[in-house]
Structure formats: structure tokens, C-alpha cells
Amino acid sequence: MSSRRKKTKAAGPKQKVFIIKNAFLEEEATKRALADFILTAPKLSMGQQCESFERAFAAKQERKEAVLFNSGASANLAMLQALKNLGRLEPGAAVGFSALTWSTNIMPIIQMGFKPIAVDCDVNTLNVMSHNLEERLAHVHLDAFFATNVIGFTGDLHKIKKICDERNIIFIEDNCESLGTELPEGKAGNFGLASSVSFYVAHHMSTIEGGMVCTDDEEFSEMLRVVRANGWDRNLHSHQQEKWRKKHSVGSDFYAKFAFYDLGYNLRPTEITGFLGLSQLQFLDENIKTRQRTYLRAEEVMKKNDELIVPERGHLSVHSSFVIPVLCKTPTLRKKYIAKFNAAGVEIRPMIAGNMQKQPFHKKYVKETFHLPNTDFFHHNSFYCGNCPDYTEEEVATILACLEPER
Ligand SMILES: Cc1ncc(COP(=O)(O)O)c(C=O)c1O
């Protein structure tokens, strides 16, 4: 008889339900296609794949122009720099932002020398609604408003646009978390002058890192391309290049390649970004539907739990769910639900990053702060877990069980 004992599997820690389960939609097929692409691509720096992805994405978003970047943060930075380069916003301009947002939504406002003005969100929709903007405008002048469409939801963007139009306020959207969401009045991301999207792995579609700005304004997209690549004109249409060269008396083709016209960075994507974007775009709609189905199941459970608040989405015609928010009525309840999710092995995180005014960078650079009771409410009472389209039924069931009230 063999002296070797039969190995028994030790009961290890429970498998985690991760916020980011995979890098890609259709992970296996995408990785294989990417490997083949890298082996055979004639060029890997920004080129044809990026241009094709820009055209495909602009068509999908129903915008005239799409400019691809190496991240959502870069897309935000480029929008603010382009506004400054074009003289549409002067140094010191007051720029409103959603207080419940991501750091690199506000940082470029500070970096450009504009004045950041926090706007509170609505307690039912998690987003800045027109009434929140009006409350701020009652006491503070704004030159621009940079709204964040938070975790798949949005505010009443058509009303916000109307307010901005009436008061000559430049309106731009950070749509990094709400790609695919629609209102009866239009797609999220299409209400402002321009909007950003993030293709970081945690988002609706991934190019590993990546971002896009969509706009109908050709002058703005032209400046975005200047800002994206060193301040030069190489990625502009020939009629645009001619204009810049003539204006600045750059006569020789030899020097034209190294003429730097306005302030820029290197925020360029690679052909890998372009290739992945084109490939992921094929799977986007189906995966948005899968996330919606999971969200609706979670919403049903949350509706029956009187310890939780269910976000309002009646003003949306398509809710492109990003994550599953857990909005607890009190901080004590949040403590209880955090413990429940932790015990079940479900990864969680704060609601984006809470009230941005509480962040060290904001305290260091922004002197004027505002009373933000609703953003504070979410700071203390909420968190979220993932809603990946490739969760197994077991993973979804684990999340749903955590949302059940304890009897
Ligand atoms: C609202 C918002 N804006 C901007 C970003 C930045 O995107 P990226 O991570 O691609 O730089 C994020 C990232 O999660 C975000 O949630």
C-alpha cells in the first residue's frame, strides 16, 4: 500500500468577487488577437488603428469628432488645456465641477490656473442636477461647468445644458463612468461642448489604459490634437496645417515638422490602444446589456431592503450600469454592510473617492470650499462593488445575498 496520503484541498479563503475581473470583454479571444496584432503590425506608435478607432467611436457616440488619448485623465487635461489655448477660458476663470468625482477631473482645473468651484450632487441621483447647479449659481459666477456623469447615472443633462446656454457657461462632461447611458433628450456625453471617456480596465470597455474626447466642434478637436502631441500640427488635416503654417510664417516643410504652435503634452495612445478599442467596441452593446440585467436584479433586492437607498434612474432611457452602489441610510448601517461584503469576499471601494473637498490635494490648492451636504452623505454612507459582465451566476448571487436585509 502506498504510504503517500491522498492530498486534500485545504479550505482556503473564499474566492473574491473582484471589482475588475478581467482586462477585456471576451478576454481570451481579445488577448490572442492582440498577440497576433503585435507580432504582425508594421507600426506600434500612433497611426492607422488609432484613426480607425476614432472614426468608429465618433460614429457610435454620434459625434463629428473623436480624439484618442492614452487615458481618461489625459482626455480631461487636454479638454481644459484646449479651452485655455483657444482663449475660451482665461486664467482665473471659475470652473464648476461635480464634488463627487475623480481626482483627475479637478486637477487640470487647478493646473490651468482656473478656479475650481465644487457643486453638490443630488441625494436621489448621485449626480449634479439642474437644481444643484442653480443653487451654486445663485451665489457664485461660473465661466464653465465640468459635470461628471457618475457610475452609469447622470443628472438632468438637458436642463443643465439649457442653464449653461442661457448664461454663456461652457459646459463639458466627464463621461468616463457612463459610456452608453442615454436620456430621452440624447446620449450622455453629447450635451456639452465635449466629453471624455476612459478605457481603463475597470470601465465599460478597455484598451488597458486609454481615453477619448468626443465633440462636434472642429476648432476644439483640432486644438485637442495639437495639445495631444507636443503642440505641433502633424496629426491635423492638411487644410488645418496650412492655416497654422501660414499664420506663423512657417515657410519650409523641413521646419514645419518641428514647429510647436501652442501648449501641449505627449498624451498619445499607441496602435495597441487603437487595435483594442476597435476590438472591444464590437462587444460593448452586449456587455452593457449583461451589466443592466445584473443591475436590475440588484435593484430588486435593494428595493426590498429598507436600510438601503435605490438611486433614481427614471430620467434615463438607458442606464449603462458601471458598478453596484450600496447607499446606506446611516453610517452605522454602512459599517454593517461593509462587514457583510468583506465577509463574503466581495471587493468594495468608496463611492468614487468621496467628497473631493476632503482630499489632501484639494485642501492644499483650493482655498474656497462649499457646504456639500449630499456629497458628504455619500462620503459617509455609501460604497460600491463591481458589476462585471463576465461574473458567474455564483458571483452575482454572492453580491445579491450581501444586499439582502438581515432578518
Ligand atoms: C469620473 C472619472 N474621470 C476620469 C477618470 C480617469 O480615467 P483614467 O483612469 O482612464 O485616467 C476616471 C477614472 O476612473 C473617472 O472615474
mmCIF file of C-alpha atoms in Angstrom, residues 23-375:
data_model
loop_
_atom_site.group_PDB
_atom_site.id
_atom_site.type_symbol
_atom_site.label_atom_id
_atom_site.label_comp_id
_atom_site.label_asym_id
_atom_site.label_seq_id
_atom_site.Cartn_x
_atom_site.Cartn_y
_atom_site.Cartn_z
ATOM 1 C CA ALA A 23 -8.844 43.200 -18.568
ATOM 2 C CA PHE A 24 -11.163 42.829 -21.575
ATOM 3 C CA LEU A 25 -14.609 41.929 -22.752
ATOM 4 C CA GLU A 26 -14.138 38.463 -24.345
ATOM 5 C CA GLU A 27 -10.768 38.211 -22.559
ATOM 6 C CA GLU A 28 -9.312 35.090 -24.163
ATOM 7 C CA ALA A 29 -10.165 35.969 -27.780
ATOM 8 C CA THR A 30 -9.028 39.580 -27.301
ATOM 9 C CA LYS A 31 -5.646 38.584 -25.833
ATOM 10 C CA ARG A 32 -5.000 36.135 -28.695
ATOM 11 C CA ALA A 33 -5.955 38.727 -31.304
ATOM 12 C CA LEU A 34 -3.731 41.290 -29.552
ATOM 13 C CA ALA A 35 -0.749 38.921 -29.559
ATOM 14 C CA ASP A 36 -1.218 38.309 -33.302
ATOM 15 C CA PHE A 37 -1.582 42.029 -33.931
ATOM 16 C CA ILE A 38 1.648 42.873 -32.094
ATOM 17 C CA LEU A 39 3.556 40.172 -33.987
ATOM 18 C CA THR A 40 2.433 41.398 -37.391
ATOM 19 C CA ALA A 41 1.777 45.142 -37.022
ATOM 20 C CA PRO A 42 4.083 47.251 -39.212
ATOM 21 C CA LYS A 43 3.959 50.087 -36.680
ATOM 22 C CA LEU A 44 3.044 50.334 -32.991
ATOM 23 C CA SER A 45 3.163 54.072 -32.337
ATOM 24 C CA MET A 46 0.009 56.148 -33.027
ATOM 25 C CA GLY A 47 -1.257 55.550 -36.545
ATOM 26 C CA GLN A 48 -3.940 53.856 -38.639
ATOM 27 C CA GLN A 49 -5.526 51.750 -35.850
ATOM 28 C CA CYS A 50 -5.969 54.853 -33.683
ATOM 29 C CA GLU A 51 -7.537 56.774 -36.567
ATOM 30 C CA SER A 52 -9.927 53.907 -37.383
ATOM 31 C CA PHE A 53 -10.938 53.609 -33.747
ATOM 32 C CA GLU A 54 -11.544 57.374 -33.554
ATOM 33 C CA ARG A 55 -13.832 57.205 -36.611
ATOM 34 C CA ALA A 56 -15.697 54.146 -35.302
ATOM 35 C CA PHE A 57 -16.123 55.664 -31.852
ATOM 36 C CA ALA A 58 -17.318 59.023 -33.184
ATOM 37 C CA ALA A 59 -19.950 57.163 -35.237
ATOM 38 C CA LYS A 60 -21.002 55.103 -32.221
ATOM 39 C CA GLN A 61 -21.270 58.169 -29.961
ATOM 40 C CA GLU A 62 -22.912 60.138 -32.807
ATOM 41 C CA ARG A 63 -20.417 62.982 -32.619
ATOM 42 C CA LYS A 64 -18.481 64.530 -35.512
ATOM 43 C CA GLU A 65 -15.061 64.159 -33.934
ATOM 44 C CA ALA A 66 -13.330 61.750 -31.564
ATOM 45 C CA VAL A 67 -9.740 62.237 -30.381
ATOM 46 C CA LEU A 68 -7.993 59.270 -28.748
ATOM 47 C CA PHE A 69 -5.710 59.705 -25.709
ATOM 48 C CA ASN A 70 -3.581 57.477 -23.517
ATOM 49 C CA SER A 71 -6.004 57.787 -20.558
ATOM 50 C CA GLY A 72 -9.231 59.373 -19.371
ATOM 51 C CA ALA A 73 -7.137 61.695 -17.188
ATOM 52 C CA SER A 74 -5.248 62.840 -20.300
ATOM 53 C CA ALA A 75 -8.565 63.401 -22.094
ATOM 54 C CA ASN A 76 -9.698 65.667 -19.225
ATOM 55 C CA LEU A 77 -6.374 67.522 -19.112
ATOM 56 C CA ALA A 78 -6.442 68.066 -22.882
ATOM 57 C CA MET A 79 -10.001 69.466 -22.792
ATOM 58 C CA LEU A 80 -9.041 72.078 -20.192
ATOM 59 C CA GLN A 81 -5.753 72.939 -21.943
ATOM 60 C CA ALA A 82 -7.569 73.283 -25.300
ATOM 61 C CA LEU A 83 -10.101 75.670 -23.729
ATOM 62 C CA LYS A 84 -7.190 77.731 -22.423
ATOM 63 C CA ASN A 85 -5.174 77.646 -25.667
ATOM 64 C CA LEU A 86 -8.242 78.780 -27.620
ATOM 65 C CA GLY A 87 -8.813 81.643 -25.186
ATOM 66 C CA ARG A 88 -12.293 80.376 -24.418
ATOM 67 C CA LEU A 89 -11.300 80.290 -20.739
ATOM 68 C CA GLU A 90 -8.847 82.835 -19.340
ATOM 69 C CA PRO A 91 -6.592 82.231 -16.295
ATOM 70 C CA GLY A 92 -8.694 82.715 -13.163
ATOM 71 C CA ALA A 93 -11.910 81.528 -14.875
ATOM 72 C CA ALA A 94 -14.372 79.948 -12.440
ATOM 73 C CA VAL A 95 -14.960 76.303 -13.361
ATOM 74 C CA GLY A 96 -17.682 74.366 -11.559
ATOM 75 C CA PHE A 97 -17.194 70.626 -11.008
ATOM 76 C CA SER A 98 -19.223 67.777 -9.508
ATOM 77 C CA ALA A 99 -17.985 67.342 -5.943
ATOM 78 C CA LEU A 100 -18.482 63.575 -6.279
ATOM 79 C CA THR A 101 -15.898 62.833 -8.954
ATOM 80 C CA TRP A 102 -12.399 61.569 -9.657
ATOM 81 C CA SER A 103 -9.189 63.462 -8.825
ATOM 82 C CA THR A 104 -8.112 63.996 -12.437
ATOM 83 C CA ASN A 105 -11.381 65.718 -13.211
ATOM 84 C CA ILE A 106 -10.473 68.599 -10.859
ATOM 85 C CA MET A 107 -6.670 68.595 -11.086
ATOM 86 C CA PRO A 108 -6.498 70.069 -14.607
ATOM 87 C CA ILE A 109 -8.803 72.889 -13.482
ATOM 88 C CA ILE A 110 -6.152 73.756 -10.874
ATOM 89 C CA GLN A 111 -3.236 73.099 -13.235
ATOM 90 C CA MET A 112 -4.650 75.557 -15.808
ATOM 91 C CA GLY A 113 -4.848 78.292 -13.179
ATOM 92 C CA PHE A 114 -8.648 78.249 -13.204
ATOM 93 C CA LYS A 115 -10.696 78.485 -10.025
ATOM 94 C CA PRO A 116 -12.405 75.206 -9.063
ATOM 95 C CA ILE A 117 -15.924 75.578 -7.647
ATOM 96 C CA ALA A 118 -17.464 72.458 -6.097
ATOM 97 C CA VAL A 119 -21.128 71.753 -6.893
ATOM 98 C CA ASP A 120 -23.102 69.384 -4.663
ATOM 99 C CA CYS A 121 -24.824 66.298 -6.066
ATOM 100 C CA ASP A 122 -28.446 65.277 -5.676
ATOM 101 C CA VAL A 123 -29.228 62.745 -2.970
ATOM 102 C CA ASN A 124 -31.523 60.701 -5.242
ATOM 103 C CA THR A 125 -29.456 60.512 -8.431
ATOM 104 C CA LEU A 126 -25.855 60.776 -7.081
ATOM 105 C CA ASN A 127 -25.272 63.367 -9.828
ATOM 106 C CA VAL A 128 -25.378 67.147 -10.090
ATOM 107 C CA MET A 129 -28.940 68.035 -11.134
ATOM 108 C CA SER A 130 -30.037 71.365 -12.601
ATOM 109 C CA HIS A 131 -31.328 72.449 -9.185
ATOM 110 C CA ASN A 132 -27.865 71.850 -7.630
ATOM 111 C CA LEU A 133 -26.253 73.958 -10.344
ATOM 112 C CA GLU A 134 -28.847 76.685 -9.909
ATOM 113 C CA GLU A 135 -28.204 76.740 -6.140
ATOM 114 C CA ARG A 136 -24.488 77.326 -6.762
ATOM 115 C CA LEU A 137 -25.160 79.934 -9.477
ATOM 116 C CA ALA A 138 -27.394 81.865 -7.107
ATOM 117 C CA HIS A 139 -24.232 82.938 -5.241
ATOM 118 C CA VAL A 140 -21.245 82.207 -7.487
ATOM 119 C CA HIS A 141 -20.480 83.115 -11.095
ATOM 120 C CA LEU A 142 -19.265 80.273 -13.319
ATOM 121 C CA ASP A 143 -17.464 80.526 -16.664
ATOM 122 C CA ALA A 144 -17.591 76.776 -17.242
ATOM 123 C CA PHE A 145 -19.175 73.701 -15.709
ATOM 124 C CA PHE A 146 -17.404 70.327 -15.905
ATOM 125 C CA ALA A 147 -20.049 67.751 -14.948
ATOM 126 C CA THR A 148 -19.161 64.182 -14.050
ATOM 127 C CA ASN A 149 -21.700 61.540 -15.061
ATOM 128 C CA VAL A 150 -21.322 59.334 -12.013
ATOM 129 C CA ILE A 151 -21.244 55.485 -12.099
ATOM 130 C CA GLY A 152 -23.587 54.969 -15.042
ATOM 131 C CA PHE A 153 -26.117 57.562 -13.892
ATOM 132 C CA THR A 154 -26.364 61.217 -14.911
ATOM 133 C CA GLY A 155 -28.108 64.397 -13.850
ATOM 134 C CA ASP A 156 -30.843 66.049 -15.935
ATOM 135 C CA LEU A 157 -28.242 66.989 -18.555
ATOM 136 C CA HIS A 158 -30.705 68.638 -20.958
ATOM 137 C CA LYS A 159 -31.728 71.095 -18.228
ATOM 138 C CA ILE A 160 -28.100 71.674 -17.208
ATOM 139 C CA LYS A 161 -27.244 72.399 -20.850
ATOM 140 C CA LYS A 162 -30.126 74.895 -21.053
ATOM 141 C CA ILE A 163 -28.917 76.746 -17.938
ATOM 142 C CA CYS A 164 -25.366 76.852 -19.308
ATOM 143 C CA ASP A 165 -26.523 78.037 -22.754
ATOM 144 C CA GLU A 166 -28.656 80.799 -21.221
ATOM 145 C CA ARG A 167 -25.774 82.070 -19.071
ATOM 146 C CA ASN A 168 -22.909 81.600 -21.545
ATOM 147 C CA ILE A 169 -21.313 78.950 -19.365
ATOM 148 C CA ILE A 170 -19.112 76.474 -21.248
ATOM 149 C CA PHE A 171 -20.458 73.008 -20.466
ATOM 150 C CA ILE A 172 -18.241 69.916 -20.723
ATOM 151 C CA GLU A 173 -18.915 66.372 -19.498
ATOM 152 C CA ASP A 174 -16.699 63.773 -17.869
ATOM 153 C CA ASN A 175 -18.435 60.654 -19.165
ATOM 154 C CA CYS A 176 -15.668 58.273 -18.075
ATOM 155 C CA GLU A 177 -18.105 56.237 -15.947
ATOM 156 C CA SER A 178 -21.297 56.436 -18.019
ATOM 157 C CA LEU A 179 -20.486 55.312 -21.551
ATOM 158 C CA GLY A 180 -23.713 54.041 -23.123
ATOM 159 C CA THR A 181 -26.140 55.834 -20.796
ATOM 160 C CA GLU A 182 -28.912 57.753 -22.562
ATOM 161 C CA LEU A 183 -31.607 60.257 -21.693
ATOM 162 C CA PRO A 184 -34.668 60.679 -23.917
ATOM 163 C CA GLU A 185 -33.036 64.006 -24.910
ATOM 164 C CA GLY A 186 -29.735 62.416 -26.024
ATOM 165 C CA LYS A 187 -26.721 60.294 -25.169
ATOM 166 C CA ALA A 188 -24.701 61.034 -22.025
ATOM 167 C CA GLY A 189 -21.589 62.800 -23.258
ATOM 168 C CA ASN A 190 -23.405 64.650 -26.054
ATOM 169 C CA PHE A 191 -24.914 67.531 -24.094
ATOM 170 C CA GLY A 192 -21.804 69.626 -23.609
ATOM 171 C CA LEU A 193 -19.251 71.103 -25.984
ATOM 172 C CA ALA A 194 -17.205 67.926 -25.493
ATOM 173 C CA SER A 195 -16.980 64.885 -23.232
ATOM 174 C CA SER A 196 -14.301 62.483 -22.059
ATOM 175 C CA VAL A 197 -14.400 58.686 -21.822
ATOM 176 C CA SER A 198 -11.990 56.347 -20.013
ATOM 177 C CA PHE A 199 -10.944 52.980 -21.407
ATOM 178 C CA TYR A 200 -9.115 51.913 -18.243
ATOM 179 C CA VAL A 201 -9.709 48.251 -17.437
ATOM 180 C CA ALA A 202 -12.372 48.948 -14.852
ATOM 181 C CA HIS A 203 -14.612 50.783 -17.341
ATOM 182 C CA HIS A 204 -17.333 49.761 -19.826
ATOM 183 C CA MET A 205 -14.734 48.817 -22.430
ATOM 184 C CA SER A 206 -10.983 48.635 -22.021
ATOM 185 C CA THR A 207 -7.864 49.387 -24.000
ATOM 186 C CA ILE A 208 -5.897 48.677 -20.762
ATOM 187 C CA GLU A 209 -5.277 52.417 -20.463
ATOM 188 C CA GLY A 210 -6.926 54.892 -22.809
ATOM 189 C CA GLY A 211 -9.359 57.747 -23.171
ATOM 190 C CA MET A 212 -11.309 59.665 -25.786
ATOM 191 C CA VAL A 213 -12.790 63.123 -26.221
ATOM 192 C CA CYS A 214 -15.863 63.470 -28.452
ATOM 193 C CA THR A 215 -17.120 66.789 -29.799
ATOM 194 C CA ASP A 216 -18.919 68.349 -32.756
ATOM 195 C CA ASP A 217 -16.667 71.420 -32.642
ATOM 196 C CA GLU A 218 -13.938 71.155 -35.280
ATOM 197 C CA GLU A 219 -11.853 74.006 -33.890
ATOM 198 C CA PHE A 220 -11.875 72.297 -30.490
ATOM 199 C CA SER A 221 -10.892 68.865 -31.859
ATOM 200 C CA GLU A 222 -8.114 70.499 -33.874
ATOM 201 C CA MET A 223 -6.707 72.076 -30.706
ATOM 202 C CA LEU A 224 -7.088 68.756 -28.839
ATOM 203 C CA ARG A 225 -4.826 67.150 -31.457
ATOM 204 C CA VAL A 226 -2.269 69.946 -31.015
ATOM 205 C CA VAL A 227 -2.414 69.526 -27.220
ATOM 206 C CA ARG A 228 -2.139 65.719 -27.516
ATOM 207 C CA ALA A 229 1.147 65.745 -29.405
ATOM 208 C CA ASN A 230 3.773 68.273 -28.315
ATOM 209 C CA GLY A 231 1.927 71.320 -29.613
ATOM 210 C CA TRP A 232 2.739 70.501 -33.254
ATOM 211 C CA ASP A 233 0.454 70.103 -36.256
ATOM 212 C CA ARG A 234 1.444 66.668 -37.553
ATOM 213 C CA ASN A 235 -1.868 64.964 -36.858
ATOM 214 C CA LEU A 236 -4.046 67.694 -38.337
ATOM 215 C CA HIS A 237 -5.773 67.694 -41.715
ATOM 216 C CA SER A 238 -3.704 69.340 -44.465
ATOM 217 C CA HIS A 239 -6.021 72.371 -44.655
ATOM 218 C CA GLN A 240 -5.557 72.857 -40.906
ATOM 219 C CA GLN A 241 -1.767 72.524 -41.188
ATOM 220 C CA GLU A 242 -1.707 75.114 -43.954
ATOM 221 C CA LYS A 243 -3.633 77.521 -41.749
ATOM 222 C CA TRP A 244 -1.218 77.167 -38.800
ATOM 223 C CA ARG A 245 1.873 77.386 -41.012
ATOM 224 C CA LYS A 246 0.606 80.475 -42.803
ATOM 225 C CA LYS A 247 -0.420 82.200 -39.582
ATOM 226 C CA HIS A 248 3.019 81.642 -38.060
ATOM 227 C CA SER A 249 5.007 82.125 -41.300
ATOM 228 C CA VAL A 250 6.497 78.636 -41.240
ATOM 229 C CA GLY A 251 7.587 78.514 -44.855
ATOM 230 C CA SER A 252 9.743 75.422 -45.086
ATOM 231 C CA ASP A 253 8.439 71.823 -44.885
ATOM 232 C CA PHE A 254 11.719 70.952 -43.184
ATOM 233 C CA TYR A 255 10.944 73.184 -40.180
ATOM 234 C CA ALA A 256 7.176 72.698 -40.297
ATOM 235 C CA LYS A 257 7.616 69.231 -38.814
ATOM 236 C CA PHE A 258 9.225 70.783 -35.781
ATOM 237 C CA ALA A 259 7.096 73.878 -35.330
ATOM 238 C CA PHE A 260 5.327 73.939 -31.953
ATOM 239 C CA TYR A 261 2.298 76.215 -32.072
ATOM 240 C CA ASP A 262 0.678 76.069 -28.647
ATOM 241 C CA LEU A 263 0.976 74.427 -25.233
ATOM 242 C CA GLY A 264 0.798 70.666 -25.361
ATOM 243 C CA TYR A 265 1.991 67.395 -23.872
ATOM 244 C CA ASN A 266 2.645 63.911 -25.095
ATOM 245 C CA LEU A 267 -0.710 62.243 -24.362
ATOM 246 C CA ARG A 268 -0.633 59.976 -27.414
ATOM 247 C CA PRO A 269 -2.093 56.493 -27.437
ATOM 248 C CA THR A 270 -0.359 53.619 -29.234
ATOM 249 C CA GLU A 271 -1.589 51.358 -32.025
ATOM 250 C CA ILE A 272 -2.292 48.792 -29.289
ATOM 251 C CA THR A 273 -4.835 51.254 -27.843
ATOM 252 C CA GLY A 274 -6.423 51.698 -31.271
ATOM 253 C CA PHE A 275 -6.479 47.983 -32.027
ATOM 254 C CA LEU A 276 -8.011 47.119 -28.643
ATOM 255 C CA GLY A 277 -10.583 49.901 -28.946
ATOM 256 C CA LEU A 278 -11.796 48.626 -32.308
ATOM 257 C CA SER A 279 -11.953 45.086 -30.996
ATOM 258 C CA GLN A 280 -13.737 45.966 -27.722
ATOM 259 C CA LEU A 281 -16.287 48.154 -29.491
ATOM 260 C CA GLN A 282 -17.778 45.006 -31.100
ATOM 261 C CA PHE A 283 -18.660 43.601 -27.678
ATOM 262 C CA LEU A 284 -19.756 46.803 -25.966
ATOM 263 C CA ASP A 285 -23.538 46.708 -26.517
ATOM 264 C CA GLU A 286 -23.930 43.093 -25.473
ATOM 265 C CA ASN A 287 -21.895 43.672 -22.344
ATOM 266 C CA ILE A 288 -23.846 46.781 -21.407
ATOM 267 C CA LYS A 289 -26.989 44.603 -21.577
ATOM 268 C CA THR A 290 -25.415 41.988 -19.295
ATOM 269 C CA ARG A 291 -24.499 44.675 -16.749
ATOM 270 C CA GLN A 292 -28.049 46.058 -16.985
ATOM 271 C CA ARG A 293 -29.567 42.633 -16.242
ATOM 272 C CA THR A 294 -27.357 42.208 -13.183
ATOM 273 C CA TYR A 295 -28.123 45.738 -12.005
ATOM 274 C CA LEU A 296 -31.877 45.165 -12.323
ATOM 275 C CA ARG A 297 -31.585 42.043 -10.172
ATOM 276 C CA ALA A 298 -29.596 44.010 -7.587
ATOM 277 C CA GLU A 299 -32.104 46.851 -7.740
ATOM 278 C CA GLU A 300 -34.972 44.447 -6.997
ATOM 279 C CA VAL A 301 -33.175 43.218 -3.880
ATOM 280 C CA MET A 302 -32.266 46.759 -2.772
ATOM 281 C CA LYS A 303 -35.875 47.953 -3.218
ATOM 282 C CA LYS A 304 -36.990 45.370 -0.648
ATOM 283 C CA ASN A 305 -34.307 46.430 1.824
ATOM 284 C CA ASP A 306 -35.397 49.474 3.818
ATOM 285 C CA GLU A 307 -31.842 50.010 5.106
ATOM 286 C CA LEU A 308 -30.679 50.951 1.607
ATOM 287 C CA ILE A 309 -31.464 53.771 -0.834
ATOM 288 C CA VAL A 310 -32.015 52.922 -4.503
ATOM 289 C CA PRO A 311 -30.698 55.558 -6.937
ATOM 290 C CA GLU A 312 -33.337 57.156 -9.140
ATOM 291 C CA ARG A 313 -32.974 56.477 -12.861
ATOM 292 C CA GLY A 314 -36.449 57.463 -14.134
ATOM 293 C CA HIS A 315 -34.981 60.309 -16.219
ATOM 294 C CA LEU A 316 -32.720 57.871 -18.099
ATOM 295 C CA SER A 317 -33.844 55.873 -21.133
ATOM 296 C CA VAL A 318 -30.725 53.662 -20.985
ATOM 297 C CA HIS A 319 -28.862 53.096 -17.744
ATOM 298 C CA SER A 320 -25.418 51.730 -18.640
ATOM 299 C CA SER A 321 -24.616 50.285 -15.234
ATOM 300 C CA PHE A 322 -20.994 50.725 -14.190
ATOM 301 C CA VAL A 323 -20.948 49.237 -10.683
ATOM 302 C CA ILE A 324 -23.446 48.326 -7.974
ATOM 303 C CA PRO A 325 -23.794 51.193 -5.499
ATOM 304 C CA VAL A 326 -24.649 50.439 -1.885
ATOM 305 C CA LEU A 327 -26.252 53.548 -0.408
ATOM 306 C CA CYS A 328 -26.931 53.019 3.287
ATOM 307 C CA LYS A 329 -29.309 55.204 5.243
ATOM 308 C CA THR A 330 -26.804 55.764 8.070
ATOM 309 C CA PRO A 331 -23.024 55.458 8.590
ATOM 310 C CA THR A 332 -23.687 52.694 11.138
ATOM 311 C CA LEU A 333 -25.539 50.713 8.503
ATOM 312 C CA ARG A 334 -22.660 51.265 6.087
ATOM 313 C CA LYS A 335 -20.314 49.742 8.655
ATOM 314 C CA LYS A 336 -22.593 46.713 8.850
ATOM 315 C CA TYR A 337 -22.795 46.286 5.058
ATOM 316 C CA ILE A 338 -19.048 46.787 4.606
ATOM 317 C CA ALA A 339 -18.501 43.952 7.108
ATOM 318 C CA LYS A 340 -21.023 41.809 5.227
ATOM 319 C CA PHE A 341 -19.358 42.362 1.834
ATOM 320 C CA ASN A 342 -15.898 41.775 3.325
ATOM 321 C CA ALA A 343 -17.000 38.537 4.962
ATOM 322 C CA ALA A 344 -18.463 37.304 1.666
ATOM 323 C CA GLY A 345 -15.210 38.097 -0.166
ATOM 324 C CA VAL A 346 -16.774 40.789 -2.355
ATOM 325 C CA GLU A 347 -14.298 43.556 -3.156
ATOM 326 C CA ILE A 348 -15.639 47.036 -2.417
ATOM 327 C CA ARG A 349 -14.411 50.626 -2.524
ATOM 328 C CA PRO A 350 -15.613 54.114 -1.549
ATOM 329 C CA MET A 351 -18.124 55.923 -3.788
ATOM 330 C CA ILE A 352 -15.542 57.032 -6.402
ATOM 331 C CA ALA A 353 -13.335 58.804 -3.845
ATOM 332 C CA GLY A 354 -15.922 60.527 -1.666
ATOM 333 C CA ASN A 355 -16.200 64.271 -1.207
ATOM 334 C CA MET A 356 -13.324 65.706 -3.246
ATOM 335 C CA GLN A 357 -13.046 68.732 -0.941
ATOM 336 C CA LYS A 358 -11.748 66.358 1.763
ATOM 337 C CA GLN A 359 -8.813 65.178 -0.388
ATOM 338 C CA PRO A 360 -5.313 66.412 0.586
ATOM 339 C CA PHE A 361 -4.611 67.866 -2.891
ATOM 340 C CA HIS A 362 -7.831 69.897 -2.730
ATOM 341 C CA LYS A 363 -7.000 71.209 0.737
ATOM 342 C CA LYS A 364 -3.523 72.199 -0.471
ATOM 343 C CA TYR A 365 -4.533 74.061 -3.627
ATOM 344 C CA VAL A 366 -8.154 75.192 -3.283
ATOM 345 C CA LYS A 367 -8.957 77.824 -0.719
ATOM 346 C CA GLU A 368 -12.680 78.315 -1.363
ATOM 347 C CA THR A 369 -14.808 75.413 -0.146
ATOM 348 C CA PHE A 370 -18.559 74.897 -0.105
ATOM 349 C CA HIS A 371 -21.210 73.235 2.029
ATOM 350 C CA LEU A 372 -21.912 69.924 0.285
ATOM 351 C CA PRO A 373 -24.429 68.020 2.408
ATOM 352 C CA ASN A 374 -25.379 65.403 -0.215
ATOM 353 C CA THR A 375 -21.822 64.663 -1.290
#
